[in-house]
mmCIF file of C-alpha atoms in Angstrom:
data_model
loop_
_atom_site.group_PDB
_atom_site.id
_atom_site.type_symbol
_atom_site.label_atom_id
_atom_site.label_comp_id
_atom_site.label_asym_id
_atom_site.label_seq_id
_atom_site.Cartn_x
_atom_site.Cartn_y
_atom_site.Cartn_z
ATOM 1 C CA MET H 820 29.384 -4.040 18.371
ATOM 2 C CA THR H 821 27.324 -3.235 15.025
ATOM 3 C CA MET H 822 26.106 -6.361 13.122
ATOM 4 C CA THR H 823 26.359 -5.515 9.434
ATOM 5 C CA ILE H 824 23.987 -7.568 7.378
ATOM 6 C CA VAL H 825 23.145 -8.195 3.568
ATOM 7 C CA LYS H 826 20.112 -8.387 1.374
ATOM 8 C CA GLY H 827 18.236 -11.593 2.436
ATOM 9 C CA GLN H 828 19.495 -12.161 5.552
ATOM 10 C CA LYS H 829 17.208 -12.390 8.894
ATOM 11 C CA VAL H 830 18.392 -11.535 12.595
ATOM 12 C CA ASP H 831 16.275 -12.416 15.448
ATOM 13 C CA ILE H 832 16.110 -9.204 17.574
ATOM 14 C CA THR H 833 14.762 -10.744 20.612
ATOM 15 C CA LYS H 834 17.253 -13.526 21.025
ATOM 16 C CA GLN H 835 20.223 -11.107 20.204
ATOM 17 C CA PHE H 836 18.998 -8.378 22.494
ATOM 18 C CA PRO H 837 17.267 -9.623 24.920
ATOM 19 C CA GLY H 838 14.784 -7.444 27.117
ATOM 20 C CA LEU H 839 14.667 -4.925 24.488
ATOM 21 C CA SER H 840 11.036 -3.962 24.048
ATOM 22 C CA LYS H 841 11.604 -0.500 22.063
ATOM 23 C CA VAL H 842 13.846 0.226 19.047
ATOM 24 C CA ILE H 843 14.629 3.119 16.795
ATOM 25 C CA VAL H 844 14.922 2.185 13.099
ATOM 26 C CA GLY H 845 16.997 5.016 11.143
ATOM 27 C CA LEU H 846 17.165 5.591 7.495
ATOM 28 C CA GLY H 847 19.873 7.607 5.987
ATOM 29 C CA TRP H 848 21.193 8.728 2.238
ATOM 30 C CA ARG H 849 22.790 11.534 0.272
ATOM 31 C CA ALA H 850 21.010 12.818 -2.498
ATOM 32 C CA GLY H 851 21.889 15.675 -5.175
ATOM 33 C CA ASN H 852 20.152 19.236 -5.208
ATOM 34 C CA GLY H 853 16.298 18.864 -5.925
ATOM 35 C CA ILE H 854 16.059 15.216 -4.667
ATOM 36 C CA GLU H 855 13.445 14.951 -2.090
ATOM 37 C CA LEU H 856 13.181 11.643 -0.483
ATOM 38 C CA ASP H 857 10.237 10.396 2.145
ATOM 39 C CA ALA H 858 10.572 7.577 4.848
ATOM 40 C CA SER H 859 7.422 5.682 5.375
ATOM 41 C CA ALA H 860 6.165 2.337 7.595
ATOM 42 C CA PHE H 861 3.359 0.112 6.659
ATOM 43 C CA GLN H 862 2.157 -1.850 9.520
ATOM 44 C CA LEU H 863 0.771 -5.079 7.795
ATOM 45 C CA GLY H 864 -1.616 -7.862 9.014
ATOM 46 C CA ALA H 865 -1.161 -11.533 7.806
ATOM 47 C CA SER H 866 -2.492 -10.835 4.315
ATOM 48 C CA GLY H 867 0.738 -8.468 3.994
ATOM 49 C CA LYS H 868 -1.771 -5.564 4.052
ATOM 50 C CA VAL H 869 -2.711 -2.821 6.120
ATOM 51 C CA ASN H 870 -5.617 -3.854 8.657
ATOM 52 C CA ARG H 871 -6.657 0.215 8.834
ATOM 53 C CA GLU H 872 -5.646 3.701 7.236
ATOM 54 C CA GLU H 873 -3.666 4.893 10.549
ATOM 55 C CA ASP H 874 -1.351 1.860 10.090
ATOM 56 C CA PHE H 875 0.362 3.528 7.159
ATOM 57 C CA ILE H 876 2.935 5.969 8.918
ATOM 58 C CA PHE H 877 4.515 8.939 6.799
ATOM 59 C CA TYR H 878 4.962 12.348 6.356
ATOM 60 C CA GLY H 879 0.900 13.135 6.438
ATOM 61 C CA ASN H 880 0.333 10.552 9.352
ATOM 62 C CA PRO H 881 3.768 10.686 11.653
ATOM 63 C CA ARG H 882 2.396 8.739 14.422
ATOM 64 C CA SER H 883 0.033 5.508 14.752
ATOM 65 C CA VAL H 884 -3.173 5.838 16.966
ATOM 66 C CA ASN H 885 -1.444 4.163 19.987
ATOM 67 C CA GLY H 886 1.837 5.618 19.516
ATOM 68 C CA ALA H 887 3.475 2.392 18.783
ATOM 69 C CA VAL H 888 5.421 3.730 15.635
ATOM 70 C CA SER H 889 5.829 7.328 15.069
ATOM 71 C CA LEU H 890 8.452 9.045 12.564
ATOM 72 C CA ARG H 891 10.436 12.252 13.142
ATOM 73 C CA ASP H 892 13.568 13.867 12.061
ATOM 74 C CA GLY H 893 16.692 11.963 12.590
ATOM 75 C CA SER H 894 19.595 12.578 14.828
ATOM 76 C CA GLY H 895 22.182 11.311 12.715
ATOM 77 C CA ASP H 896 19.927 9.802 10.470
ATOM 78 C CA ASN H 897 17.646 11.594 7.575
ATOM 79 C CA GLN H 898 14.538 10.243 9.190
ATOM 80 C CA GLN H 899 13.897 7.623 12.209
ATOM 81 C CA PHE H 900 10.889 5.831 13.365
ATOM 82 C CA GLU H 901 10.617 5.075 17.088
ATOM 83 C CA LEU H 902 9.003 1.720 17.860
ATOM 84 C CA ASP H 903 7.352 0.429 21.100
ATOM 85 C CA LEU H 904 7.346 -3.159 20.174
ATOM 86 C CA ALA H 905 5.232 -4.161 22.883
ATOM 87 C CA ALA H 906 2.700 -1.700 22.206
ATOM 88 C CA ILE H 907 2.186 -2.929 18.574
ATOM 89 C CA THR H 908 -1.396 -4.304 18.376
ATOM 90 C CA SER H 909 -1.613 -8.369 17.721
ATOM 91 C CA ASP H 910 -3.072 -7.812 14.659
ATOM 92 C CA VAL H 911 0.153 -6.557 13.123
ATOM 93 C CA GLU H 912 2.453 -9.121 12.011
ATOM 94 C CA LYS H 913 5.387 -7.104 10.451
ATOM 95 C CA ILE H 914 6.466 -3.575 9.689
ATOM 96 C CA ALA H 915 7.736 -2.714 6.332
ATOM 97 C CA PHE H 916 10.161 0.151 6.003
ATOM 98 C CA THR H 917 10.403 2.226 2.632
ATOM 99 C CA ILE H 918 12.067 5.054 1.106
ATOM 100 C CA THR H 919 10.424 6.773 -1.930
ATOM 101 C CA ILE H 920 11.472 9.663 -3.826
ATOM 102 C CA TYR H 921 9.255 12.664 -3.806
ATOM 103 C CA ASP H 922 7.747 13.791 -7.344
ATOM 104 C CA ALA H 923 10.177 11.209 -8.932
ATOM 105 C CA ILE H 924 8.314 10.474 -12.237
ATOM 106 C CA THR H 925 7.054 14.016 -13.107
ATOM 107 C CA ARG H 926 10.884 15.186 -12.233
ATOM 108 C CA GLY H 927 12.803 11.993 -14.014
ATOM 109 C CA GLN H 928 14.634 11.049 -10.888
ATOM 110 C CA THR H 929 15.881 7.586 -9.832
ATOM 111 C CA PHE H 930 18.087 6.303 -7.093
ATOM 112 C CA ARG H 931 20.924 6.078 -9.352
ATOM 113 C CA GLN H 932 21.181 10.067 -8.191
ATOM 114 C CA VAL H 933 21.107 8.823 -4.226
ATOM 115 C CA SER H 934 24.142 7.457 -2.714
ATOM 116 C CA ASP H 935 25.209 6.142 1.008
ATOM 117 C CA LEU H 936 21.665 4.643 1.466
ATOM 118 C CA TYR H 937 21.463 2.483 4.552
ATOM 119 C CA LEU H 938 18.790 1.392 7.307
ATOM 120 C CA ARG H 939 20.124 0.769 11.087
ATOM 121 C CA ILE H 940 18.799 -0.282 14.053
ATOM 122 C CA MET H 941 19.589 1.195 17.341
ATOM 123 C CA HIS H 942 19.007 1.032 21.232
ATOM 124 C CA PRO H 943 16.380 3.644 22.140
ATOM 125 C CA VAL H 944 18.123 5.147 25.159
ATOM 126 C CA THR H 945 21.780 4.662 24.351
ATOM 127 C CA PHE H 946 21.822 5.297 20.648
ATOM 128 C CA VAL H 947 24.108 2.409 20.080
ATOM 129 C CA GLU H 948 23.851 1.059 16.919
ATOM 130 C CA MET H 949 23.306 -2.640 16.810
ATOM 131 C CA ILE H 950 22.319 -3.668 12.985
ATOM 132 C CA ARG H 951 23.225 -1.711 9.827
ATOM 133 C CA PHE H 952 22.230 -2.895 6.479
ATOM 134 C CA PRO H 953 23.589 -0.916 3.540
ATOM 135 C CA LEU H 954 21.252 -0.455 0.789
ATOM 136 C CA VAL H 955 23.412 -0.944 -2.814
ATOM 137 C CA ASP H 956 22.847 -1.684 -6.703
ATOM 138 C CA PHE H 957 19.748 0.718 -7.477
ATOM 139 C CA THR H 958 19.589 2.347 -10.195
ATOM 140 C CA THR H 959 16.425 3.220 -12.414
ATOM 141 C CA GLU H 960 14.125 2.451 -9.212
ATOM 142 C CA ASN H 961 11.982 5.326 -7.455
ATOM 143 C CA SER H 962 10.839 3.526 -4.297
ATOM 144 C CA ILE H 963 12.607 0.824 -2.058
ATOM 145 C CA VAL H 964 11.202 -1.678 0.370
ATOM 146 C CA THR H 965 14.555 -1.269 2.801
ATOM 147 C CA GLY H 966 13.232 -4.281 5.226
ATOM 148 C CA GLU H 967 10.808 -5.567 7.701
ATOM 149 C CA LEU H 968 10.326 -6.034 11.239
ATOM 150 C CA TYR H 969 8.065 -9.113 11.821
ATOM 151 C CA ARG H 970 6.792 -11.144 14.326
ATOM 152 C CA TYR H 971 7.186 -15.218 14.567
ATOM 153 C CA LYS H 972 6.062 -17.119 17.399
ATOM 154 C CA GLY H 973 5.907 -14.026 19.692
ATOM 155 C CA GLU H 974 9.511 -12.968 18.658
ATOM 156 C CA TRP H 975 10.480 -9.911 16.675
ATOM 157 C CA LYS H 976 12.768 -10.741 13.722
ATOM 158 C CA PHE H 977 14.172 -8.485 11.029
ATOM 159 C CA ASN H 978 14.258 -9.244 7.280
ATOM 160 C CA ALA H 979 16.814 -7.253 5.267
ATOM 161 C CA ILE H 980 14.718 -7.184 2.060
ATOM 162 C CA GLY H 981 16.418 -4.006 -0.284
ATOM 163 C CA SER H 982 14.145 -4.585 -3.222
ATOM 164 C CA GLY H 983 13.781 -1.536 -5.705
ATOM 165 C CA PHE H 984 10.668 -0.666 -7.673
ATOM 166 C CA ASN H 985 8.975 1.776 -9.853
ATOM 167 C CA GLY H 986 5.533 3.719 -9.401
ATOM 168 C CA GLY H 987 6.826 5.723 -6.358
ATOM 169 C CA LEU H 988 4.842 5.752 -2.869
ATOM 170 C CA ALA H 989 1.497 5.537 -4.609
ATOM 171 C CA ALA H 990 2.511 2.326 -5.894
ATOM 172 C CA LEU H 991 3.573 1.076 -2.622
ATOM 173 C CA CYS H 992 0.396 2.004 -1.087
ATOM 174 C CA GLY H 993 -1.263 0.050 -3.698
ATOM 175 C CA ASN H 994 0.780 -2.960 -3.258
ATOM 176 C CA PHE H 995 0.126 -2.689 0.901
ATOM 177 C CA GLY H 996 -3.583 -2.073 0.583
ATOM 178 C CA VAL H 997 -3.895 1.547 0.737
ATOM 179 C CA GLU H 998 -5.839 3.694 -1.601
ATOM 180 C CA VAL H 999 -4.769 7.080 -2.263
ATOM 181 C CA ALA H 1000 -6.403 9.660 -4.495
ATOM 182 C CA GLN H 1001 -3.601 10.491 -6.701
ATOM 183 C CA GLU H 1002 -2.739 10.391 -10.222
ATOM 184 C CA GLN H 1003 -1.073 6.830 -10.957
ATOM 185 C CA PRO H 1004 2.213 6.722 -12.734
ATOM 186 C CA SER H 1005 2.430 5.115 -16.063
ATOM 187 C CA SER H 1006 5.196 2.457 -14.854
ATOM 188 C CA PRO H 1007 3.765 -0.885 -13.576
ATOM 189 C CA PRO H 1008 3.143 -1.318 -9.848
ATOM 190 C CA PRO H 1009 5.285 -3.754 -8.305
ATOM 191 C CA PRO H 1010 4.695 -7.390 -7.940
ATOM 192 C CA PRO H 1011 2.552 -8.125 -5.005
ATOM 193 C CA ALA H 1012 4.363 -9.693 -2.036
ATOM 194 C CA PRO H 1013 3.315 -13.333 -1.281
ATOM 195 C CA PRO H 1014 0.816 -13.374 1.467
ATOM 196 C CA LYS H 1015 2.059 -15.289 4.911
ATOM 197 C CA VAL H 1016 -1.293 -16.720 5.304
ATOM 198 C CA GLU H 1017 -3.608 -17.766 2.557
ATOM 199 C CA GLN H 1018 -6.292 -15.466 2.558
ATOM 200 C CA PRO H 1019 -9.054 -13.823 0.132
ATOM 201 C CA PRO H 1020 -7.657 -10.424 -0.655
ATOM 202 C CA GLU H 1021 -8.799 -7.601 1.309
ATOM 203 C CA PRO H 1022 -10.749 -4.516 -0.083
ATOM 204 C CA PRO H 1023 -8.585 -1.387 -0.413
ATOM 205 C CA ILE H 1024 -8.616 1.042 2.498
ATOM 206 C CA ASN H 1025 -9.549 4.640 1.513
ATOM 207 C CA LEU H 1026 -7.905 7.532 3.384
ATOM 208 C CA SER H 1027 -10.431 9.979 5.164
ATOM 209 C CA LYS H 1028 -7.790 12.706 5.064
ATOM 210 C CA VAL H 1029 -5.136 13.840 2.641
ATOM 211 C CA GLU H 1030 -2.803 16.642 3.770
ATOM 212 C CA LEU H 1031 -0.430 18.475 1.281
ATOM 213 C CA THR H 1032 2.630 19.413 3.598
ATOM 214 C CA LYS H 1033 5.043 20.061 0.984
ATOM 215 C CA LYS H 1034 5.211 23.397 -1.501
ATOM 216 C CA GLY H 1035 4.059 22.283 -5.094
ATOM 217 C CA GLU H 1036 2.638 18.813 -3.722
ATOM 218 C CA THR H 1037 -0.389 18.026 -5.844
ATOM 219 C CA ILE H 1038 -3.167 15.644 -5.616
ATOM 220 C CA SER H 1039 -5.985 15.105 -8.236
ATOM 221 C CA LEU H 1040 -9.682 14.738 -7.566
ATOM 222 C CA ARG H 1041 -10.947 11.282 -8.529
ATOM 223 C CA LYS H 1042 -14.326 10.863 -10.096
ATOM 224 C CA SER H 1043 -16.492 7.814 -9.270
ATOM 225 C CA SER H 1044 -19.692 9.213 -10.953
ATOM 226 C CA GLY H 1045 -20.470 11.249 -14.089
ATOM 227 C CA ALA H 1046 -19.800 14.602 -12.787
ATOM 228 C CA LEU H 1047 -17.978 16.009 -9.622
ATOM 229 C CA GLY H 1048 -20.625 17.915 -7.996
ATOM 230 C CA GLN H 1049 -19.914 20.200 -5.171
ATOM 231 C CA ILE H 1050 -16.178 21.089 -4.404
ATOM 232 C CA SER H 1051 -16.446 23.159 -0.755
ATOM 233 C CA VAL H 1052 -13.547 24.853 0.455
ATOM 234 C CA ASN H 1053 -13.251 25.864 4.201
ATOM 235 C CA LEU H 1054 -10.722 28.166 5.843
ATOM 236 C CA ASN H 1055 -10.723 27.910 9.513
ATOM 237 C CA TRP H 1056 -8.516 29.325 12.338
ATOM 238 C CA ASN H 1057 -8.273 29.593 16.200
ATOM 239 C CA ARG H 1058 -10.787 31.752 18.108
ATOM 240 C CA LYS H 1059 -8.388 33.848 20.218
ATOM 241 C CA VAL H 1060 -9.687 37.177 20.951
ATOM 242 C CA LYS H 1061 -7.823 40.482 21.956
ATOM 243 C CA LYS H 1062 -9.392 42.347 24.769
ATOM 244 C CA SER H 1063 -9.353 46.415 25.731
ATOM 245 C CA ILE H 1064 -10.900 48.849 27.883
ATOM 246 C CA GLY H 1065 -13.543 50.801 25.882
ATOM 247 C CA PHE H 1066 -15.411 54.002 26.484
ATOM 248 C CA LEU H 1067 -16.795 54.549 30.170
ATOM 249 C CA GLY H 1068 -14.628 51.533 31.325
ATOM 250 C CA PHE H 1069 -16.704 48.575 29.503
ATOM 251 C CA ASP H 1070 -14.475 45.788 28.535
ATOM 252 C CA LYS H 1071 -14.691 45.310 24.261
ATOM 253 C CA SER H 1072 -13.333 42.067 22.750
ATOM 254 C CA SER H 1073 -12.878 41.235 19.145
ATOM 255 C CA GLY H 1074 -11.744 38.100 17.065
ATOM 256 C CA ILE H 1075 -9.303 37.603 14.498
ATOM 257 C CA ASP H 1076 -10.837 38.634 11.129
ATOM 258 C CA LEU H 1077 -9.103 36.107 8.579
ATOM 259 C CA ASP H 1078 -10.841 36.340 4.924
ATOM 260 C CA LEU H 1079 -11.197 33.555 2.491
ATOM 261 C CA GLY H 1080 -11.645 34.402 -1.423
ATOM 262 C CA CYS H 1081 -10.024 33.401 -4.692
ATOM 263 C CA LEU H 1082 -9.077 34.584 -7.857
ATOM 264 C CA TYR H 1083 -10.359 32.602 -10.991
ATOM 265 C CA GLU H 1084 -9.924 32.198 -14.769
ATOM 266 C CA LEU H 1085 -12.345 30.741 -16.954
ATOM 267 C CA SER H 1086 -11.909 28.694 -19.756
ATOM 268 C CA ASP H 1087 -12.484 31.645 -22.203
ATOM 269 C CA GLY H 1088 -10.112 33.845 -20.757
ATOM 270 C CA TYR H 1089 -12.235 35.594 -18.064
ATOM 271 C CA LYS H 1090 -10.770 36.323 -14.998
ATOM 272 C CA GLY H 1091 -12.366 37.720 -11.759
ATOM 273 C CA CYS H 1092 -12.084 37.729 -7.798
ATOM 274 C CA ILE H 1093 -14.610 36.242 -5.360
ATOM 275 C CA GLN H 1094 -14.300 37.749 -1.846
ATOM 276 C CA ALA H 1095 -16.019 39.357 1.193
ATOM 277 C CA LEU H 1096 -14.078 42.998 0.572
ATOM 278 C CA GLY H 1097 -16.160 44.645 -2.001
ATOM 279 C CA ARG H 1098 -19.082 42.168 -1.589
ATOM 280 C CA LYS H 1099 -17.978 40.152 -4.501
ATOM 281 C CA PHE H 1100 -19.882 36.774 -3.086
ATOM 282 C CA GLY H 1101 -20.280 35.234 -6.696
ATOM 283 C CA GLN H 1102 -23.011 32.550 -7.549
ATOM 284 C CA TYR H 1103 -23.082 28.648 -7.528
ATOM 285 C CA THR H 1104 -25.278 27.773 -9.997
ATOM 286 C CA ASP H 1105 -24.389 30.655 -12.528
ATOM 287 C CA PHE H 1106 -21.683 32.636 -13.655
ATOM 288 C CA PRO H 1107 -19.086 32.246 -12.243
ATOM 289 C CA PHE H 1108 -19.995 28.997 -10.715
ATOM 290 C CA ILE H 1109 -18.249 29.652 -7.369
ATOM 291 C CA GLU H 1110 -19.724 31.350 -4.117
ATOM 292 C CA LEU H 1111 -18.343 32.511 -1.042
ATOM 293 C CA ASP H 1112 -20.810 31.868 1.764
ATOM 294 C CA GLY H 1113 -20.217 35.012 3.841
ATOM 295 C CA ASP H 1114 -18.021 36.957 6.132
ATOM 296 C CA ASP H 1115 -17.201 35.933 9.394
ATOM 297 C CA ARG H 1116 -15.954 39.419 11.113
ATOM 298 C CA THR H 1117 -15.208 38.057 14.257
ATOM 299 C CA GLY H 1118 -13.811 34.435 14.319
ATOM 300 C CA ALA H 1119 -17.120 33.586 16.218
ATOM 301 C CA ARG H 1120 -18.005 31.073 13.532
ATOM 302 C CA THR H 1121 -17.023 27.465 14.458
ATOM 303 C CA ASP H 1122 -17.180 26.624 10.826
ATOM 304 C CA GLY H 1123 -15.378 29.577 9.492
ATOM 305 C CA GLU H 1124 -15.673 30.613 5.922
ATOM 306 C CA ASN H 1125 -16.380 28.791 3.005
ATOM 307 C CA LEU H 1126 -16.350 28.729 -1.019
ATOM 308 C CA ARG H 1127 -18.535 26.524 -3.107
ATOM 309 C CA ILE H 1128 -17.326 25.527 -6.308
ATOM 310 C CA ASN H 1129 -19.414 23.961 -9.071
ATOM 311 C CA GLY H 1130 -17.637 20.851 -10.119
ATOM 312 C CA ASN H 1131 -20.366 20.099 -12.226
ATOM 313 C CA GLN H 1132 -19.180 23.096 -14.529
ATOM 314 C CA VAL H 1133 -15.619 22.021 -14.588
ATOM 315 C CA ARG H 1134 -14.918 22.648 -18.158
ATOM 316 C CA GLU H 1135 -15.800 26.188 -17.693
ATOM 317 C CA PHE H 1136 -12.816 26.643 -15.639
ATOM 318 C CA ASN H 1137 -8.747 26.993 -16.141
ATOM 319 C CA ARG H 1138 -7.687 27.654 -12.670
ATOM 320 C CA VAL H 1139 -8.867 28.717 -9.186
ATOM 321 C CA LEU H 1140 -6.381 30.562 -6.644
ATOM 322 C CA ILE H 1141 -7.545 29.940 -3.074
ATOM 323 C CA PHE H 1142 -6.280 32.743 -0.540
ATOM 324 C CA ALA H 1143 -6.613 34.422 2.718
ATOM 325 C CA TYR H 1144 -5.785 37.518 3.923
ATOM 326 C CA ILE H 1145 -5.941 39.244 7.531
ATOM 327 C CA TYR H 1146 -8.421 42.146 7.484
ATOM 328 C CA ASP H 1147 -7.977 43.031 11.326
ATOM 329 C CA GLY H 1148 -7.296 41.407 14.572
ATOM 330 C CA VAL H 1149 -3.970 39.741 14.284
ATOM 331 C CA ALA H 1150 -0.636 40.860 13.500
ATOM 332 C CA LYS H 1151 0.948 37.663 12.622
ATOM 333 C CA TRP H 1152 0.065 34.568 10.866
ATOM 334 C CA ALA H 1153 1.525 32.368 13.608
ATOM 335 C CA GLU H 1154 -1.075 33.510 15.662
ATOM 336 C CA THR H 1155 -4.083 32.204 13.491
ATOM 337 C CA ASP H 1156 -2.962 28.515 13.177
ATOM 338 C CA GLY H 1157 -5.046 28.735 9.878
ATOM 339 C CA VAL H 1158 -6.188 25.801 8.064
ATOM 340 C CA VAL H 1159 -7.726 25.119 4.501
ATOM 341 C CA THR H 1160 -9.847 21.890 3.960
ATOM 342 C CA ILE H 1161 -11.090 20.947 0.435
ATOM 343 C CA LYS H 1162 -14.044 18.409 0.249
ATOM 344 C CA GLN H 1163 -15.703 16.270 -2.719
ATOM 345 C CA ALA H 1164 -17.851 13.652 -2.273
ATOM 346 C CA ASP H 1165 -15.839 10.881 -3.831
ATOM 347 C CA ASN H 1166 -12.247 11.852 -2.404
ATOM 348 C CA PRO H 1167 -10.782 12.247 1.261
ATOM 349 C CA GLU H 1168 -10.444 15.415 2.500
ATOM 350 C CA ILE H 1169 -7.638 17.286 1.536
ATOM 351 C CA VAL H 1170 -5.851 19.376 4.127
ATOM 352 C CA VAL H 1171 -3.436 22.378 3.580
ATOM 353 C CA ARG H 1172 -2.142 23.864 6.876
ATOM 354 C CA MET H 1173 -0.572 27.520 6.766
ATOM 355 C CA ASP H 1174 2.304 26.258 9.117
ATOM 356 C CA VAL H 1175 4.964 28.541 6.957
ATOM 357 C CA HIS H 1176 4.458 32.062 7.885
ATOM 358 C CA ASP H 1177 5.611 35.536 6.917
ATOM 359 C CA PRO H 1178 4.766 37.865 9.480
ATOM 360 C CA ARG H 1179 5.488 41.035 7.260
ATOM 361 C CA LYS H 1180 3.054 40.372 4.710
ATOM 362 C CA ILE H 1181 -1.028 40.201 4.953
ATOM 363 C CA MET H 1182 -1.740 37.845 2.162
ATOM 364 C CA CYS H 1183 -1.397 34.202 1.665
ATOM 365 C CA ALA H 1184 -1.949 32.357 -1.767
ATOM 366 C CA ILE H 1185 -2.810 28.639 -0.233
ATOM 367 C CA ALA H 1186 -3.625 26.323 -2.927
ATOM 368 C CA MET H 1187 -4.081 26.485 -6.819
ATOM 369 C CA ILE H 1188 -6.899 24.289 -8.333
ATOM 370 C CA GLU H 1189 -6.381 23.431 -11.962
ATOM 371 C CA ARG H 1190 -8.742 21.959 -14.681
ATOM 372 C CA LYS H 1191 -7.063 18.627 -16.025
ATOM 373 C CA ASP H 1192 -9.541 17.447 -18.774
ATOM 374 C CA ASP H 1193 -12.726 16.635 -16.730
ATOM 375 C CA THR H 1194 -11.568 16.869 -13.187
ATOM 376 C CA PHE H 1195 -9.178 19.342 -10.702
ATOM 377 C CA GLN H 1196 -5.505 18.915 -9.624
ATOM 378 C CA ILE H 1197 -5.316 20.706 -6.628
ATOM 379 C CA LYS H 1198 -1.365 22.190 -5.461
ATOM 380 C CA ARG H 1199 -0.022 23.242 -2.350
ATOM 381 C CA LEU H 1200 1.335 26.947 -2.635
ATOM 382 C CA VAL H 1201 1.501 28.713 1.050
ATOM 383 C CA GLU H 1202 3.221 31.833 -0.308
ATOM 384 C CA TYR H 1203 3.085 35.157 1.276
ATOM 385 C CA PHE H 1204 2.440 38.692 -0.406
ATOM 386 C CA ASN H 1205 2.182 42.005 0.490
ATOM 387 C CA GLY H 1206 -1.501 42.337 -1.034
ATOM 388 C CA HIS H 1207 -3.754 41.332 -4.064
ATOM 389 C CA GLU H 1208 -1.730 43.020 -6.571
ATOM 390 C CA GLN H 1209 1.390 41.333 -5.698
ATOM 391 C CA MET H 1210 -0.235 38.078 -5.628
ATOM 392 C CA ASP H 1211 -2.025 38.720 -8.822
ATOM 393 C CA ARG H 1212 1.126 39.399 -10.717
ATOM 394 C CA HIS H 1213 3.058 36.936 -9.420
ATOM 395 C CA TYR H 1214 0.337 33.999 -10.494
ATOM 396 C CA GLY H 1215 -0.002 36.114 -13.935
ATOM 397 C CA TRP H 1216 -3.730 37.056 -13.142
ATOM 398 C CA ASN H 1217 -3.023 40.892 -14.490
ATOM 399 C CA MET H 1218 -6.255 42.522 -13.363
ATOM 400 C CA ARG H 1219 -6.806 46.180 -12.419
ATOM 401 C CA TRP H 1220 -7.098 46.697 -8.284
ATOM 402 C CA ALA H 1221 -8.191 49.423 -6.308
ATOM 403 C CA ALA H 1222 -8.390 49.887 -2.486
ATOM 404 C CA GLY H 1223 -11.758 48.469 -0.996
ATOM 405 C CA SER H 1224 -13.290 48.197 2.434
ATOM 406 C CA LYS H 1225 -15.982 46.053 3.913
#
C-alpha cells in the first residue's frame, strides 16, 4: 500500500521496509510544448556539499563511479534513479534529488507551466510504489529540490523537502559545491542549506569534463587570466578497417577517412573555410588565426585531427562552425563513433558526441563557436547535410563552392 506524504514529513525507510537494500526513486511531471525538464541527484557529505565531482549524477554523468546511483529513463516515470543503498560510500550522508527546467531563464519558463509533479520510491524488483510525494504550489521557480534520502545512525530515512528556487541547474550546482563553467543567470542563487555538522566551507569542485548532450545546449568559456590562449578542437573516431583482396591476392586494409574542418567569419565580415580538402590548413599566429594540424587519411593516428583557434585574437572573430565530413571509408555515421573535444586551459573539457545519425548525408555540423564580448560561447548542433554548400546556406555563410579533392 502506498504511503502518501506531505512537505516536511520524514519517513524511516529502513524501519518501514526492513531488509530493503536497493530502491528506485521515480520523478514525474507533465509539461507543455517546448519545456524540457531534467532530473539530477547530488551525493552530499556532512557539509551539505559533494565530496567529489563524480557525486553529481545528471544527464552528462548518469552513473556514479561505483554504480551505487544511476540515472535512467523511467518506465512509468519521466526519469528514475536506481540506488544501491548498501554500496553508497560512507562519506555520503544524503542524496538530494532535483528537477530543473532546461534553459529556463533564456526561454522565460517556470514551473507554473508544469503540472502533476511528484517523487515516488519503489521496490527495485516488484516496482510496487511504497512512498509518493506530490509536489505542489510552484509558480515562478525554475528548479526544485524535491527531497533527500539521508543516513542517520546507520539507517536510511527520506525527507520530503519540496522547495523551489530560481537560477536553474547552475545555481543548484553552486549550492551543492559543484562549479560549472556556464553563464550564471541574473537571478540570485537559492539560500545555502544549513550544514548538518559545523565545518569550514569546502572549496568548489571543478568538473573535469562537460558533455553537451542536447541540440542547442550552450556553454561559455571562462577566463581566469587576461587572455583565452589556445583553444584546441579534437576530432576522434574508431579505428575499424575494411579489408579486401587486392591485385595478385595481397590483402589490403584502409581505415575511415573522417575529416575535421571549420567555416569562420571574422569581425570585419570576411568568411572562409579551413579543411584538408583543397589544402586549406590556415595559420595560428596570423590570419585567419585558425590552423588544422593535418589530414589523417587512414584513421591510424590515435590523436585524430585537431584544429587550433587563437583565443588571444578573440575580437577578430564573429563565429566558427566546426564540422566533419566522410571523405572515404564508411557508409554510415553510426560506424564512426565520432566525438569532438574542445579544450582550453581555464575550463573543463567540452565534449560533443555525434550520437545522432543520418546515414544519407556525408556532412555533420557539430558545434558553433560564437564570440561573446571577450570570450567564446559553444553550442551543440550535430545536424547533417548533403555537403558543404547545403550546410553553408543553412547557417548563412553564403560562399561560393566548387568540387575539390585531396
